[in-house]
Amino acid sequence: MDILYFLISTFVLLGLLGYFTNWKFWGWIDILYYPLGAIGVVLVFFQTESDRAGIKLLELENEATKQLAELQNKKPVFDDYTNEDSLISQFGKHLTHISDYSKACGNYHRSRLCSISQNLSPVTSKYESLFNQKNGVERVYTVCSQSQSLINEVVSIKALDSIFTYYLPKYYSMGLEQGFHQSNYDEVNDFMQTFDRQAEKEFQREVVNDSFDKESQNRLKENFEASLYFSKSILQSLSVCFRAPESVRNGYLMNWRTEIEHKQGKLNDVKTKIKINKDKISNDTASIFSFFYWPYILILALSLKFGKAVNGIRPKDKPNNSFKKTKKSWLLFLRRLF
């Protein structure tokens, strides 16, 4: 209420002075008034700095919310894999079987199964841990994102029969191209069972029909069957990838999740800044002056401007006016006022 009393008293006082006096000071009012007005604009600008920052933060929040909503609409469609962790671990045991077989053979190298397993195990053992890492869809991605590398390495060391150098990667690609539904276990099993027959046809076409003698055929047959045995183990371990949607295999889902987390993080940061901006209370000298003292100075400047305006419309006294005329004018003014 103090400022209201100050407003009324200064306007009345300077209005009366403007009406009943003809000071030369009135001509200097504008020189004082306009700089004070400019200072007031500057102070208002500083006072509203927090508000402007808040508006910018709200714009950033709206934009981040919009981007997050658009990204959420692009979520790939897939069923959850939370119940398949144990199943994927079991698939991994097909790969572990190669290392186990190699260890069981020890230094015995006469069996083709032993020699092949011992050649394969340094490669396959590097991928065994993938089947027990992370959970759900991330475990599927971890396996399937490395599956092609596993097959390429197996092929590159030439431990398997030459037929599988060509046929193992081809058959894996065929399985991916089938587009099996994520829950279609039976069809994937049926597809896996055709691997034996297709590989056997390849063997018959390349070996038996090339007029090898019986002993050579038996030796090649042993090598083929041992290679087939471990090739099936590799494919069985990777069969989950035949059912995995392409968005999971190629990492689109993982990238989507990473981007969602990034966008959500940005949104949370903006919300935190908005809260800090709302809770921030400035108590520096400039703020205290502008909030508590400047309004009085501004009212005084306006009242001076008001006094000058009143002075501009007052009747002009002649030089020979007496004190009585001035007194009469005061009484007339007060009568009109009350």
Coordinates of C-alpha atoms in Angstrom, one line a residue:
M1 CA 0.0 0.0 0.0
D2 CA 3.0 2.3 0.5
I3 CA 3.5 2.7 -3.2
L4 CA -0.2 3.6 -3.7
Y5 CA 0.1 6.4 -1.1
F6 CA 3.3 7.5 -2.8
L7 CA 1.6 7.5 -6.2
I8 CA -1.4 9.6 -5.1
S9 CA 0.7 12.1 -3.1
T10 CA 3.3 12.7 -5.8
F11 CA 0.8 13.2 -8.5
V12 CA -1.4 15.5 -6.4
L13 CA 1.6 17.5 -5.2
L14 CA 3.3 17.9 -8.6
G15 CA 0.0 18.5 -10.3
L16 CA -0.6 21.4 -7.9
L17 CA 2.9 22.7 -8.4
G18 CA 2.5 22.5 -12.2
Y19 CA -0.8 24.4 -12.0
F20 CA 0.2 27.2 -9.6
T21 CA 3.9 27.7 -10.4
N22 CA 5.8 28.6 -13.5
W23 CA 9.2 27.2 -12.7
K24 CA 11.9 27.2 -15.3
F25 CA 12.5 23.7 -14.1
W26 CA 9.5 22.4 -16.0
G27 CA 11.4 22.8 -19.2
W28 CA 14.0 20.3 -18.0
I29 CA 11.6 17.6 -17.1
D30 CA 11.9 15.8 -20.5
I31 CA 15.6 15.7 -20.2
L32 CA 15.2 13.8 -16.9
Y33 CA 12.2 11.8 -17.9
Y34 CA 13.4 10.1 -21.1
P35 CA 16.7 8.7 -19.7
L36 CA 14.8 7.4 -16.7
G37 CA 12.3 5.8 -19.1
A38 CA 15.2 4.2 -21.0
I39 CA 16.7 2.9 -17.8
G40 CA 13.3 1.5 -16.9
V41 CA 13.2 -0.5 -20.2
V42 CA 16.7 -1.9 -19.5
L43 CA 15.7 -2.9 -16.0
V44 CA 12.5 -4.6 -17.3
F45 CA 14.6 -6.4 -19.9
F46 CA 16.9 -7.8 -17.1
Q47 CA 13.9 -8.6 -14.9
T48 CA 12.3 -10.7 -17.7
E49 CA 15.5 -12.5 -18.6
S50 CA 14.4 -15.5 -16.6
D51 CA 11.0 -15.4 -18.4
R52 CA 12.6 -15.3 -21.8
A53 CA 14.8 -18.2 -20.9
G54 CA 11.7 -20.1 -19.6
I55 CA 9.9 -19.5 -23.0
K56 CA 12.9 -20.8 -24.9
L57 CA 13.0 -23.9 -22.7
L58 CA 9.3 -24.5 -23.2
E59 CA 9.9 -24.3 -26.9
L60 CA 12.7 -26.9 -26.6
E61 CA 10.4 -29.0 -24.5
N62 CA 7.6 -28.9 -27.0
E63 CA 10.1 -29.8 -29.8
A64 CA 11.7 -32.6 -27.9
T65 CA 8.2 -34.0 -27.0
K66 CA 7.2 -33.9 -30.6
Q67 CA 10.3 -35.6 -31.8
L68 CA 9.9 -38.3 -29.2
A69 CA 6.3 -38.9 -30.2
E70 CA 7.2 -39.2 -33.9
L71 CA 10.0 -41.6 -33.1
Q72 CA 7.8 -43.8 -30.9
N73 CA 5.4 -44.1 -33.8
K74 CA 8.2 -45.7 -35.8
K75 CA 8.8 -48.5 -33.3
P76 CA 9.3 -51.8 -35.2
V77 CA 6.6 -54.4 -34.7
F78 CA 7.8 -57.6 -32.9
D79 CA 6.8 -59.9 -30.1
D80 CA 8.8 -59.8 -26.9
Y81 CA 11.6 -62.3 -26.4
T82 CA 11.7 -62.2 -22.6
N83 CA 10.6 -65.9 -22.4
E84 CA 13.3 -67.1 -24.9
D85 CA 16.4 -66.4 -22.9
S86 CA 16.7 -70.0 -21.7
L87 CA 15.9 -71.3 -25.2
I88 CA 18.6 -69.2 -26.8
S89 CA 21.0 -70.4 -24.2
Q90 CA 20.1 -74.0 -25.2
F91 CA 20.8 -73.1 -28.9
G92 CA 24.2 -71.9 -27.8
K93 CA 25.0 -75.3 -26.5
H94 CA 25.0 -76.6 -30.1
L95 CA 28.0 -74.3 -30.6
T96 CA 29.5 -75.3 -27.3
H97 CA 29.2 -78.9 -28.4
I98 CA 32.0 -78.3 -30.9
S99 CA 34.5 -77.2 -28.2
D100 CA 33.3 -80.0 -25.9
Y101 CA 33.9 -82.6 -28.7
S102 CA 37.4 -81.2 -29.4
K103 CA 38.3 -81.4 -25.7
A104 CA 36.9 -85.0 -25.5
C105 CA 39.1 -86.0 -28.4
G106 CA 42.3 -84.9 -26.7
N107 CA 45.3 -85.8 -28.8
Y108 CA 43.4 -88.4 -30.8
H109 CA 43.4 -87.2 -34.4
R110 CA 42.5 -90.3 -36.4
S111 CA 38.7 -89.5 -36.4
R112 CA 37.5 -86.9 -38.9
L113 CA 35.1 -85.7 -36.2
C114 CA 38.0 -85.0 -33.9
S115 CA 40.2 -83.3 -36.4
I116 CA 37.4 -81.1 -37.7
S117 CA 36.2 -80.1 -34.2
Q118 CA 39.7 -79.2 -33.2
N119 CA 40.1 -77.0 -36.2
L120 CA 36.7 -75.4 -35.6
S121 CA 36.7 -74.9 -31.8
P122 CA 39.2 -71.9 -31.8
V123 CA 36.7 -70.0 -34.0
T124 CA 33.4 -71.2 -32.5
S125 CA 34.5 -70.8 -28.9
K126 CA 34.8 -67.0 -29.5
Y127 CA 31.0 -66.8 -30.1
E128 CA 29.8 -69.1 -27.4
S129 CA 29.3 -66.3 -24.8
L130 CA 26.9 -64.4 -27.1
F131 CA 24.1 -66.8 -26.3
N132 CA 24.1 -65.8 -22.6
Q133 CA 24.6 -62.1 -22.9
K134 CA 21.9 -59.5 -22.1
N135 CA 18.2 -60.3 -22.1
G136 CA 15.2 -60.6 -24.4
V137 CA 15.4 -58.9 -27.8
E138 CA 18.9 -57.6 -27.0
R139 CA 20.2 -61.1 -26.6
V140 CA 18.7 -62.0 -30.0
Y141 CA 20.4 -59.0 -31.6
T142 CA 23.7 -59.9 -29.9
V143 CA 23.6 -63.4 -31.5
C144 CA 22.2 -62.5 -34.9
S145 CA 24.4 -59.4 -35.4
Q146 CA 27.5 -61.7 -35.2
S147 CA 26.1 -64.8 -36.9
Q148 CA 27.3 -63.9 -40.4
S149 CA 30.8 -63.2 -39.0
L150 CA 30.8 -66.7 -37.3
I151 CA 29.9 -68.4 -40.6
N152 CA 32.4 -66.4 -42.6
E153 CA 35.2 -67.3 -40.1
V154 CA 34.2 -71.0 -40.2
V155 CA 34.3 -70.9 -44.0
S156 CA 37.6 -69.0 -44.1
I157 CA 39.6 -71.6 -42.1
K158 CA 38.5 -74.4 -44.6
A159 CA 38.0 -76.9 -41.8
L160 CA 34.8 -78.3 -43.3
D161 CA 34.3 -80.2 -46.5
S162 CA 34.5 -78.0 -49.6
I163 CA 30.7 -78.4 -50.2
F164 CA 30.0 -76.5 -47.0
T165 CA 32.3 -73.7 -47.9
Y166 CA 29.6 -72.8 -50.4
Y167 CA 26.5 -74.4 -48.9
L168 CA 26.7 -73.4 -45.3
P169 CA 26.5 -69.6 -45.9
K170 CA 24.0 -70.2 -48.7
Y171 CA 21.7 -72.2 -46.5
Y172 CA 21.9 -69.6 -43.7
S173 CA 21.0 -66.8 -46.2
M174 CA 18.1 -69.0 -47.4
G175 CA 16.8 -69.3 -43.9
L176 CA 16.8 -65.6 -43.4
E177 CA 15.0 -65.0 -46.7
Q178 CA 12.2 -67.4 -45.7
G179 CA 10.7 -64.7 -43.5
F180 CA 9.5 -67.1 -40.8
H181 CA 7.1 -65.6 -38.2
Q182 CA 8.7 -64.9 -34.9
S183 CA 6.7 -67.7 -33.2
N184 CA 6.8 -70.3 -36.0
Y185 CA 9.1 -72.8 -34.3
D186 CA 7.7 -75.8 -36.3
E187 CA 8.4 -74.4 -39.8
V188 CA 12.0 -73.4 -38.7
N189 CA 12.6 -77.0 -37.5
D190 CA 11.2 -78.4 -40.8
F191 CA 13.5 -76.1 -42.7
M192 CA 16.5 -77.2 -40.6
Q193 CA 15.8 -80.8 -41.4
T194 CA 16.0 -80.2 -45.1
F195 CA 19.7 -79.2 -44.6
D196 CA 20.8 -82.8 -44.5
R197 CA 18.9 -83.8 -47.7
Q198 CA 20.1 -80.7 -49.6
A199 CA 23.7 -81.2 -48.6
E200 CA 23.5 -84.9 -49.5
K201 CA 22.3 -84.0 -52.9
E202 CA 25.2 -81.6 -53.3
F203 CA 27.6 -84.4 -52.2
Q204 CA 26.1 -86.9 -54.6
R205 CA 26.3 -84.4 -57.5
E206 CA 29.9 -83.4 -56.9
V207 CA 31.5 -86.7 -55.7
V208 CA 29.6 -89.9 -56.5
N209 CA 28.9 -88.9 -60.1
D210 CA 32.6 -88.0 -60.8
S211 CA 33.6 -91.7 -60.9
F212 CA 35.7 -91.9 -57.7
D213 CA 36.7 -95.3 -56.7
K214 CA 35.0 -96.9 -53.7
E215 CA 37.8 -96.2 -51.2
S216 CA 38.0 -92.6 -52.2
Q217 CA 34.2 -92.3 -52.0
N218 CA 34.3 -93.8 -48.5
R219 CA 37.0 -91.3 -47.4
L220 CA 35.1 -88.4 -48.9
K221 CA 31.9 -89.7 -47.4
E222 CA 33.5 -89.7 -43.9
N223 CA 34.8 -86.2 -44.3
F224 CA 31.4 -85.0 -45.6
E225 CA 29.4 -86.6 -42.8
A226 CA 31.8 -85.2 -40.1
S227 CA 31.5 -81.7 -41.8
L228 CA 27.7 -82.1 -42.0
Y229 CA 27.5 -83.0 -38.3
F230 CA 29.2 -79.8 -37.1
S231 CA 27.6 -77.6 -39.8
K232 CA 24.2 -78.6 -38.4
S233 CA 25.4 -77.7 -34.9
I234 CA 26.4 -74.2 -36.2
L235 CA 23.0 -73.7 -38.0
Q236 CA 21.0 -75.1 -35.0
S237 CA 22.7 -72.5 -32.7
L238 CA 21.8 -69.7 -35.1
S239 CA 18.2 -70.9 -35.9
V240 CA 16.7 -68.2 -33.7
C241 CA 17.9 -65.7 -36.3
F242 CA 15.6 -67.3 -38.9
R243 CA 12.6 -66.3 -36.7
A244 CA 14.0 -62.8 -35.8
P245 CA 12.4 -59.9 -37.6
E246 CA 14.8 -58.0 -39.9
S247 CA 14.5 -54.9 -37.8
V248 CA 16.0 -56.9 -34.9
R249 CA 18.7 -58.6 -36.9
N250 CA 20.0 -55.5 -38.7
G251 CA 20.1 -53.4 -35.5
Y252 CA 17.3 -51.0 -36.4
L253 CA 15.4 -51.8 -33.2
M254 CA 18.6 -51.3 -31.1
N255 CA 19.3 -48.0 -32.9
W256 CA 15.6 -47.0 -32.3
R257 CA 15.9 -47.8 -28.6
T258 CA 19.2 -45.9 -28.4
E259 CA 17.6 -42.9 -30.1
I260 CA 14.5 -43.1 -27.9
E261 CA 16.8 -43.1 -24.8
H262 CA 18.7 -40.1 -26.2
K263 CA 15.5 -38.1 -27.0
Q264 CA 14.0 -39.0 -23.6
G265 CA 17.3 -37.9 -22.0
K266 CA 17.2 -34.5 -23.8
L267 CA 13.5 -34.1 -22.8
N268 CA 14.3 -34.8 -19.1
D269 CA 17.2 -32.4 -19.2
V270 CA 15.0 -29.6 -20.5
K271 CA 12.4 -30.4 -17.9
T272 CA 15.0 -30.2 -15.2
K273 CA 16.2 -26.8 -16.5
I274 CA 12.6 -25.5 -16.6
K275 CA 12.2 -26.5 -12.9
I276 CA 15.5 -24.9 -12.0
N277 CA 14.5 -21.8 -13.9
K278 CA 11.2 -21.6 -12.1
D279 CA 12.8 -22.1 -8.7
K280 CA 15.6 -19.7 -9.2
I281 CA 15.3 -16.5 -7.1
S282 CA 17.6 -13.7 -7.9
N283 CA 18.8 -11.5 -5.0
D284 CA 21.6 -9.5 -6.6
T285 CA 21.8 -5.7 -6.0
A286 CA 20.4 -4.9 -9.5
S287 CA 17.4 -7.1 -8.9
I288 CA 16.7 -5.7 -5.4
F289 CA 17.0 -2.2 -6.8
S290 CA 14.7 -2.8 -9.8
F291 CA 12.1 -4.6 -7.7
F292 CA 12.0 -2.5 -4.6
Y293 CA 13.2 1.0 -5.4
W294 CA 12.8 1.6 -9.1
P295 CA 9.0 1.7 -9.1
Y296 CA 9.2 4.8 -6.8
I297 CA 11.7 6.5 -9.1
L298 CA 9.5 5.7 -12.1
I299 CA 6.4 7.0 -10.3
L300 CA 8.3 10.2 -9.4
A301 CA 9.3 10.6 -13.1
L302 CA 5.8 10.1 -14.3
S303 CA 4.4 12.6 -11.7
L304 CA 7.0 15.2 -12.8
K305 CA 5.8 14.6 -16.4
F306 CA 2.3 15.0 -15.2
G307 CA 3.2 18.2 -13.4
K308 CA 4.7 19.6 -16.6
A309 CA 1.6 18.7 -18.5
V310 CA -0.6 20.5 -16.0
N311 CA 1.7 23.5 -16.2
G312 CA 1.3 23.5 -19.9
I313 CA -2.5 24.0 -19.7
R314 CA -2.6 26.5 -16.7
P315 CA -3.7 30.1 -17.3
K316 CA -0.6 32.2 -17.8
D317 CA -0.2 35.0 -15.1
K318 CA 0.5 38.5 -16.1
P319 CA 3.6 40.2 -14.6
N320 CA 1.5 42.5 -12.5
N321 CA -0.5 39.8 -10.8
S322 CA -0.6 40.1 -7.1
F323 CA -0.3 37.5 -4.3
K324 CA -4.1 37.8 -3.8
K325 CA -4.8 36.6 -7.3
T326 CA -2.5 33.6 -6.6
K327 CA -4.4 32.9 -3.4
K328 CA -7.7 33.2 -5.2
S329 CA -6.5 30.7 -7.8
W330 CA -5.5 28.2 -5.1
L331 CA -8.9 28.5 -3.5
L332 CA -10.7 28.1 -6.8
F333 CA -8.6 25.0 -7.6
L334 CA -9.4 23.4 -4.2
R335 CA -13.1 24.1 -4.6
R336 CA -13.1 22.4 -8.0
L337 CA -11.1 19.5 -6.6
F338 CA -13.4 18.8 -3.6

